[in-house]
XYZ file of C-alpha atoms in Angstrom:
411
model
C 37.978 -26.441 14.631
C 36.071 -29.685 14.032
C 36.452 -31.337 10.874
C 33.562 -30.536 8.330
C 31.220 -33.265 7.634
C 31.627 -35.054 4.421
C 28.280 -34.956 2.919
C 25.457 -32.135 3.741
C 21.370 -32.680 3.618
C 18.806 -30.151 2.596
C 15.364 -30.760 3.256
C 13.036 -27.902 1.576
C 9.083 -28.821 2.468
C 6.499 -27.452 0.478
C 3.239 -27.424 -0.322
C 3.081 -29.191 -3.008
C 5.910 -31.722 -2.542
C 9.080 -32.449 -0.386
C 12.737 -32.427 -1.836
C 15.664 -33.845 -0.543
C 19.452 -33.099 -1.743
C 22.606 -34.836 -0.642
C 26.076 -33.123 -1.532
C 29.729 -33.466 -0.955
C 32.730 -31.590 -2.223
C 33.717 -32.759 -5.578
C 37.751 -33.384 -6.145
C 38.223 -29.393 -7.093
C 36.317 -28.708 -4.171
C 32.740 -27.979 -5.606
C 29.303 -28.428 -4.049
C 28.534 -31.291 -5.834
C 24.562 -33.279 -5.792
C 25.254 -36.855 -4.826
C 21.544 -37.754 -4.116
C 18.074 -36.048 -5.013
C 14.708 -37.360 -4.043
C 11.089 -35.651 -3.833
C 7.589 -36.988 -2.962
C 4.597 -35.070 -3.886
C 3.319 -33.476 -0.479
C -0.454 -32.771 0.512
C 0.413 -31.824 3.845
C 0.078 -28.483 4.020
C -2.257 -25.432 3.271
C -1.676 -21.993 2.468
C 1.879 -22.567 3.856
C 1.042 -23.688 7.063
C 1.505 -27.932 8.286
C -1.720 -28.939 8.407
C -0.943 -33.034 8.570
C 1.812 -33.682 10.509
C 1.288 -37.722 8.862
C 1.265 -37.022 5.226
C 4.246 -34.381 5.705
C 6.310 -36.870 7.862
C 5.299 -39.858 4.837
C 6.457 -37.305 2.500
C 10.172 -36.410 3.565
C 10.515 -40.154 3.829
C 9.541 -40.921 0.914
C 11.893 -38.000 -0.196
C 14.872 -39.208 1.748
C 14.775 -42.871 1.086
C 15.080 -41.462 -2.815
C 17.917 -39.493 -2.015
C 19.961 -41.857 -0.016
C 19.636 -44.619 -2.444
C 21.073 -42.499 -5.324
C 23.743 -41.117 -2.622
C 24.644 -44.841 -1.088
C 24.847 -43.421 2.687
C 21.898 -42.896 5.123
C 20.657 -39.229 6.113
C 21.095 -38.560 10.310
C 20.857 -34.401 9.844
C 19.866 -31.666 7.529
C 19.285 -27.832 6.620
C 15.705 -27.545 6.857
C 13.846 -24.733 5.036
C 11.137 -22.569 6.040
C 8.955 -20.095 5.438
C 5.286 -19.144 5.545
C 2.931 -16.035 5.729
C 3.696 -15.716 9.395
C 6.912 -14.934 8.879
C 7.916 -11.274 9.776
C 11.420 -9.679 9.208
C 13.305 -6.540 11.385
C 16.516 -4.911 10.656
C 18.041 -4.437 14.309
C 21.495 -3.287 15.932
C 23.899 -5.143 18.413
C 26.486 -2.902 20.271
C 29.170 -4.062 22.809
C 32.143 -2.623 24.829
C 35.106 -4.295 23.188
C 36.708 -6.266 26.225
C 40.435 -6.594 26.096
C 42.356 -3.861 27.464
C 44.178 -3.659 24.063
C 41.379 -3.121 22.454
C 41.692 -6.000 20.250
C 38.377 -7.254 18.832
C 38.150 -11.380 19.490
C 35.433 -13.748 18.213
C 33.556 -13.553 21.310
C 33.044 -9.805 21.150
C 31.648 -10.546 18.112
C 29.309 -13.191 19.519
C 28.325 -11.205 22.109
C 26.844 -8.558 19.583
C 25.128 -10.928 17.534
C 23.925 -11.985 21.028
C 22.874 -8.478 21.620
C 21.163 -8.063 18.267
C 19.231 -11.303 18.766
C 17.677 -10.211 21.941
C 15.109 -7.470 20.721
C 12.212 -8.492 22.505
C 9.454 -10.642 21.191
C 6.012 -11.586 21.676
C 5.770 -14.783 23.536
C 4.291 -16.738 20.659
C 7.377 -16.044 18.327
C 10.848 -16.529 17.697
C 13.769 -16.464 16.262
C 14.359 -18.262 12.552
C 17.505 -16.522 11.795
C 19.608 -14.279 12.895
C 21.457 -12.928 9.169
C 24.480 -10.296 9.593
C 24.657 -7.137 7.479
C 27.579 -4.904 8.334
C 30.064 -4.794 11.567
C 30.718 -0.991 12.706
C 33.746 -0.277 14.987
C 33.799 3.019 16.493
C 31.258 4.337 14.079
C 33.571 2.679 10.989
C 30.053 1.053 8.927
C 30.988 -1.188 6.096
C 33.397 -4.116 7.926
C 32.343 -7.329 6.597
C 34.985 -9.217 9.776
C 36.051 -7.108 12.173
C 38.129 -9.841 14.329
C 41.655 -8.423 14.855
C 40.663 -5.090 14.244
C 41.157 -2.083 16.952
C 38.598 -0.537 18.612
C 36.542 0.672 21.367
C 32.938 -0.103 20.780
C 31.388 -2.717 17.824
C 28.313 -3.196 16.563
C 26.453 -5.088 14.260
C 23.416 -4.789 11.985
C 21.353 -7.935 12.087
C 18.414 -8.969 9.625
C 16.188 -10.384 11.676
C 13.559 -13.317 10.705
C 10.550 -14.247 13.147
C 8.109 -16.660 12.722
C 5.492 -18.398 14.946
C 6.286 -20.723 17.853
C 4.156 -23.178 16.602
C 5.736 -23.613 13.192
C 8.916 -24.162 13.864
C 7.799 -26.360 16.403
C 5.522 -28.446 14.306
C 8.480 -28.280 11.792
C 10.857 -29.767 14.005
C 8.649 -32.607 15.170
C 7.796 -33.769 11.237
C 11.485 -33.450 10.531
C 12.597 -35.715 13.743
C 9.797 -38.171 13.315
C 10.838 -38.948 9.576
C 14.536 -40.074 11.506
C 16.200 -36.881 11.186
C 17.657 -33.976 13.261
C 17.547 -30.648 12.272
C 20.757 -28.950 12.149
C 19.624 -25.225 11.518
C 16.192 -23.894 10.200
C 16.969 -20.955 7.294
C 14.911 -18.456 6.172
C 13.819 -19.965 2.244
C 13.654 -16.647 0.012
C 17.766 -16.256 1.748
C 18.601 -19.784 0.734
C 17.284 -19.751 -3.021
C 19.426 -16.293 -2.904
C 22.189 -18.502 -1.795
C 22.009 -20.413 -5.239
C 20.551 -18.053 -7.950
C 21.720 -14.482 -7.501
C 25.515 -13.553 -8.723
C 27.740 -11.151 -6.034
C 27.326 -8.639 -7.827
C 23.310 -8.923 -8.253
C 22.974 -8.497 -4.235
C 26.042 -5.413 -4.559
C 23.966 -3.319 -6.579
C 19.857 -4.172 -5.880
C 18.327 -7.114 -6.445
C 14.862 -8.174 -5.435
C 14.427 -12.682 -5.677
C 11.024 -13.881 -5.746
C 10.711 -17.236 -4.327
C 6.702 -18.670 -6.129
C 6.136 -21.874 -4.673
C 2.345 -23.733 -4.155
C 0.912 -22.169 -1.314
C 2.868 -19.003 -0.407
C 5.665 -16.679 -2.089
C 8.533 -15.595 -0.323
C 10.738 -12.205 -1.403
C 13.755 -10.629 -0.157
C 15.459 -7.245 -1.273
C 19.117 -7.624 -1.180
C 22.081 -4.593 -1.619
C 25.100 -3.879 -0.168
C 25.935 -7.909 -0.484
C 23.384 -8.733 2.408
C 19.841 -9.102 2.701
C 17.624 -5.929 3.761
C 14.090 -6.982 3.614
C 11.980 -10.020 3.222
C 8.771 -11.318 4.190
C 6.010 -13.990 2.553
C 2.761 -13.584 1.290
C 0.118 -16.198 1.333
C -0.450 -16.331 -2.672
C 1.360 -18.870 -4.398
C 1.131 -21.129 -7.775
C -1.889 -22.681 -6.189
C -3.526 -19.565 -6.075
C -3.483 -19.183 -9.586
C -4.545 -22.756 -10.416
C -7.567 -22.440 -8.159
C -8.835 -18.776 -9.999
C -8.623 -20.908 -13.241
C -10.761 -24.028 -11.758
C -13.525 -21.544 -9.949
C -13.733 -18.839 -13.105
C -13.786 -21.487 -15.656
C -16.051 -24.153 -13.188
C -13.152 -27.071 -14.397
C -11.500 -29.929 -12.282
C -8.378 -28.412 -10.427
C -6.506 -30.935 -12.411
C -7.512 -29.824 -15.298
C -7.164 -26.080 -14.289
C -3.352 -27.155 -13.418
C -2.600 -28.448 -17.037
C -4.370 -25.301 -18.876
C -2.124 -23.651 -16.777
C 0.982 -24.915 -17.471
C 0.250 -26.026 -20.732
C -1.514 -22.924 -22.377
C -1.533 -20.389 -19.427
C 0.224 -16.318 -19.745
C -0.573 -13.617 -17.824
C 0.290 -10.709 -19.911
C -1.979 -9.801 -22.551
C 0.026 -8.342 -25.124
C 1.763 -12.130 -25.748
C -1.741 -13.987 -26.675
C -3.631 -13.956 -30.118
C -7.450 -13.016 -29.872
C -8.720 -16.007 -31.798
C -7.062 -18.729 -30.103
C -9.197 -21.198 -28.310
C -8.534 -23.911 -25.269
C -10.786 -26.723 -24.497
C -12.186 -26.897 -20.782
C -13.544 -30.125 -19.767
C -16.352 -29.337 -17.626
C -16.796 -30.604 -14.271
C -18.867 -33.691 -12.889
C -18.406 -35.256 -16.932
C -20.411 -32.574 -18.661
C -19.676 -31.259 -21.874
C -16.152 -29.806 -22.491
C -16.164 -26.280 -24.060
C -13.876 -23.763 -26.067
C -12.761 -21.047 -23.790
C -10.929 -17.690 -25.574
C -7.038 -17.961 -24.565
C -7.402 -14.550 -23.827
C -9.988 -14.865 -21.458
C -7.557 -17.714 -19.374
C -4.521 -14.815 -19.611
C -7.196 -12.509 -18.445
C -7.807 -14.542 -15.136
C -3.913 -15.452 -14.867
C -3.075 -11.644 -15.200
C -5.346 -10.394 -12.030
C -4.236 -12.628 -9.933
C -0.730 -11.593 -11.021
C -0.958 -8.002 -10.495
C -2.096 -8.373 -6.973
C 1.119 -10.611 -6.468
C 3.378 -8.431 -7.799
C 1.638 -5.134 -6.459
C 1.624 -6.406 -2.648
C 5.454 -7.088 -2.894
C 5.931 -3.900 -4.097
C 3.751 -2.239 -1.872
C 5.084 -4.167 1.031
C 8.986 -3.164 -0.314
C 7.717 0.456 -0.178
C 6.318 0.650 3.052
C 9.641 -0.821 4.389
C 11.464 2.547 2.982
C 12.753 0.809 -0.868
C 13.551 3.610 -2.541
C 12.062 2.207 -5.659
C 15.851 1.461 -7.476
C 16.415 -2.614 -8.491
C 19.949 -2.025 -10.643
C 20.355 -5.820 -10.090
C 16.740 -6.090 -11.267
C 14.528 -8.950 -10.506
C 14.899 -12.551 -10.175
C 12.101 -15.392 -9.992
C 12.690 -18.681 -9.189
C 10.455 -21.422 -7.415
C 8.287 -23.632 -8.829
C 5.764 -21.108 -10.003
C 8.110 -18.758 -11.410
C 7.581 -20.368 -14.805
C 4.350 -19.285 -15.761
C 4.410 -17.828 -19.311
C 4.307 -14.039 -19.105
C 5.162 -13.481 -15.070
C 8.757 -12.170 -15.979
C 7.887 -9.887 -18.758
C 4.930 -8.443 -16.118
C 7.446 -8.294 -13.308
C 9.823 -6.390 -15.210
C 6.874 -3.954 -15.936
C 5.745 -3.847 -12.189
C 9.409 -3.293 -10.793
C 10.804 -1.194 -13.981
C 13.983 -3.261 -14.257
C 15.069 -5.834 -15.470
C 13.943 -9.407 -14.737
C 15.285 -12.600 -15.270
C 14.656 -16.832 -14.047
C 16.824 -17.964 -10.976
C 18.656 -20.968 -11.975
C 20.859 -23.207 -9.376
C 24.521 -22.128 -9.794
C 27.498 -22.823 -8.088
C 26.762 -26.733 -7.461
C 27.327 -29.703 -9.601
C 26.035 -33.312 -10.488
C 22.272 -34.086 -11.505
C 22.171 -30.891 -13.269
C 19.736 -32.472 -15.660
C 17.274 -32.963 -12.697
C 17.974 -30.123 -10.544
C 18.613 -27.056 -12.881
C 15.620 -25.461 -12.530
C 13.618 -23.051 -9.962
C 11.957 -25.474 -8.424
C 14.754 -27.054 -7.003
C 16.378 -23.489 -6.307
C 15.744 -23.448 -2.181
C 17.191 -26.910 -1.953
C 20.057 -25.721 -3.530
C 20.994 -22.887 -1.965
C 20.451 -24.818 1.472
C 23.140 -27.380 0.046
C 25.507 -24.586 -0.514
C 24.328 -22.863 2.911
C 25.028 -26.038 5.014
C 28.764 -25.917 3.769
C 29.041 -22.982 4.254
C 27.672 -23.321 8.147
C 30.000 -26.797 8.111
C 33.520 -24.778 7.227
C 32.889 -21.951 9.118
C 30.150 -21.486 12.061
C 30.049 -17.938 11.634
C 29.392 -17.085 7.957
C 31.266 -13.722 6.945
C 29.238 -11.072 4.967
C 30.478 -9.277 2.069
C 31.836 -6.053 2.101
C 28.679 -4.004 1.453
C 29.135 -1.461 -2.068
C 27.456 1.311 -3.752
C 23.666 0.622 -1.972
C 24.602 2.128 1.273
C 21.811 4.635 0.841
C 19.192 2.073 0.645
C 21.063 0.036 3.389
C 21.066 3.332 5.884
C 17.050 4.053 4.491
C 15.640 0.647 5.169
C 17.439 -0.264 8.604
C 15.362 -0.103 11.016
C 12.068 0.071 9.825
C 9.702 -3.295 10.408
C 8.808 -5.130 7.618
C 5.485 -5.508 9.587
C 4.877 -5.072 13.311
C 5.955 -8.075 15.417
């Protein structure tokens, strides 16, 4: 086995700025931050690269940052992605076990990944990531490594992540431009899962929203492996712009009131306070209810929260979160989203946090730096062992056997 590389790179791009993380193993061992740099990004809309220049000026920008703090120069990274073209598919690999003893070897285990990974696709799509489930030799469900086992037939239930051509394309090209190759693309709403969810969260039911700028990734995990995902084109942005067009104020300005003074759940704002709104074009700034600002913040909630749900439902979610609900991402801070969440899901709810990972934890330990962490912890992951091992999946086999299958949406 090759010897794993000493440091690992993340690169998560989004719409609202890059970030960069450099790690290495600490002397216990521990994923530990060596470098961290971001750059605000105006490079893409909506998700989607729209300036392959101010995204390429970004990440290096981003990357000089990091490798100053880390002393070493960055050749490869984990790159992020994700983006409202992204569509997800449970599928099924099976193969003939090939030795005559019956003994399952590594490469009849790469052959059903292979076979899981070719479900057909439209020409303009393809693969992101390929993300294991179970193993299930001679109908035995629940293996989370079947190499050495005995058997006659294995298979293997593969979450499947598609996204457009193009994207990943255009992705790759901004990446190698700013001097860097791209190891591996993953799937963001997985990665941030990577560093904020405990074990036993994704054992029992647990449903991470990723918020960032432009777009909002989900994914419903159980049984220790992810079982549906996809990304909606409403993000943090979304929010900020209701604010600027309802109350006719700068976008800048609509940003601070939101951050500053925004909620979006009623029942947390007094009737008689009152924010100023400067006016646009330098007219006369005016007093604007609080409860009016919650008012706008809370419908534009809502339909978040209602079109993941609705969207979880129509992939067969049986409605049950017993490892409730996790936000994280840069938008997942908004005063009141968590306690409205909570309502909308009927569980509990709580912020994603990095875990796991040391050094910089002043800088880094919070949502929005979430993705990048969990790609950190991915990449070493990847580095010590190509093949990453699921978990042995536990008491959410019902929802595992309901949702498998069915399309998140059709390719």
């Amino acid at each position: 086995m090759p010897k794993p590389e000493p440091y690992v790179v993340a690169v998560d791009i989004g719409s609202s700025k890059v970030a960069v993380l450099i790690g290495k193993r600490d002397a216990n061992g521990a994923v530990e931050v060596a470098g961290k740099g971001s750059a605000p990004h105006r490079g893409t809309r909506r998700g989607n690269i729209v300036s392959v220049e101010a995204t390429v000026e970004a990440l290096k920008a981003a990357s000089e940052e990091a490798e100053v703090m880390a002393g070493m120069e960055i050749s490869r990274a984990y790159v992020g992605v994700a983006g409202p073209d992204i569509r997800s598919v449970n599928v099924r690999g099976m193969v003939t076990v090939s030795r005559k003893d019956r003994e399952i070897t590594e490469a009849d285990i790469g052959r059903a990944l292979d076979a899981a990974r070719s479900a057909a696709l439209p020409s303009d799509r393809e693969i992101v990531q390929a993300l294991p489930q179970e193993f299930v030799v001679d109908e035995q469900p629940g293996i989370n490594d079947p190499k050495g086992m005995l058997g006659s037939r294995l298979e293997v239930n593969v979450h499947l992540v598609t996204g457009q051509t193009t994207r990943g394309k255009t992705l790759t090209t901004c990446v190698n431009r700013a001097g860097i190759e791209v190891i591996e693309m993953v799937f963001e709403p997985f990665a941030a899962g990577k560093a904020v969810l405990t074990d036993d969260e994704q054992d029992l039911g647990v449903l991470l929203l990723d918020i960032g700028s432009g777009s909002t990734g989900f994914a419903l995990f159980a049984d220790g492996a992810i079982q549906h995902s996809a990304v909606l084109p409403i993000g943090a942005g979304h929010f900020t712009n209701d604010l600027a067009m309802v109350l006719r104020t700068p976008f800048p300005d609509a940003e601070k009131i939101k951050v500053r003074e925004g909620c979006c759940l009623g029942g947390m704002v007094e009737d008689e306070e009152g924010i100023t709104v400067p006016a646009v074009a330098g007219g006369a700034a005016r007093v604007v209810p609080r409860h009016e600002i919650c008012e706008i913040l809370q419908a534009r909630a809502n339909e978040l929260l209602s079109l993941v749900r609705d969207d979880l439902l129509k992939g067969g979610w049986d409605g049950s979160l017993r490892g409730g609900v996790v936000l994280t991402g840069g938008g997942a801070r908004l005063d009141g989203l968590l306690e409205l969440a909570g309502q909308v899901f009927g569980s509990s709810a709580r912020y994603g946090l990095p875990q796991r990972i040391t050094g910089l934890l002043d800088v880094i330990n919070c949502p929005s730096w979430s993705t990048a962490a969990g790609l950190l912890l991915y990449g070493f992951e990847r580095e010590a062992n190509p093949r990453v091992r699921v978990r042995r999946p536990g008491v959410m086999r019902g929802v595992l056997e309901r949702v498998r299958g069915v399309f998140t949406d059709i390719l």
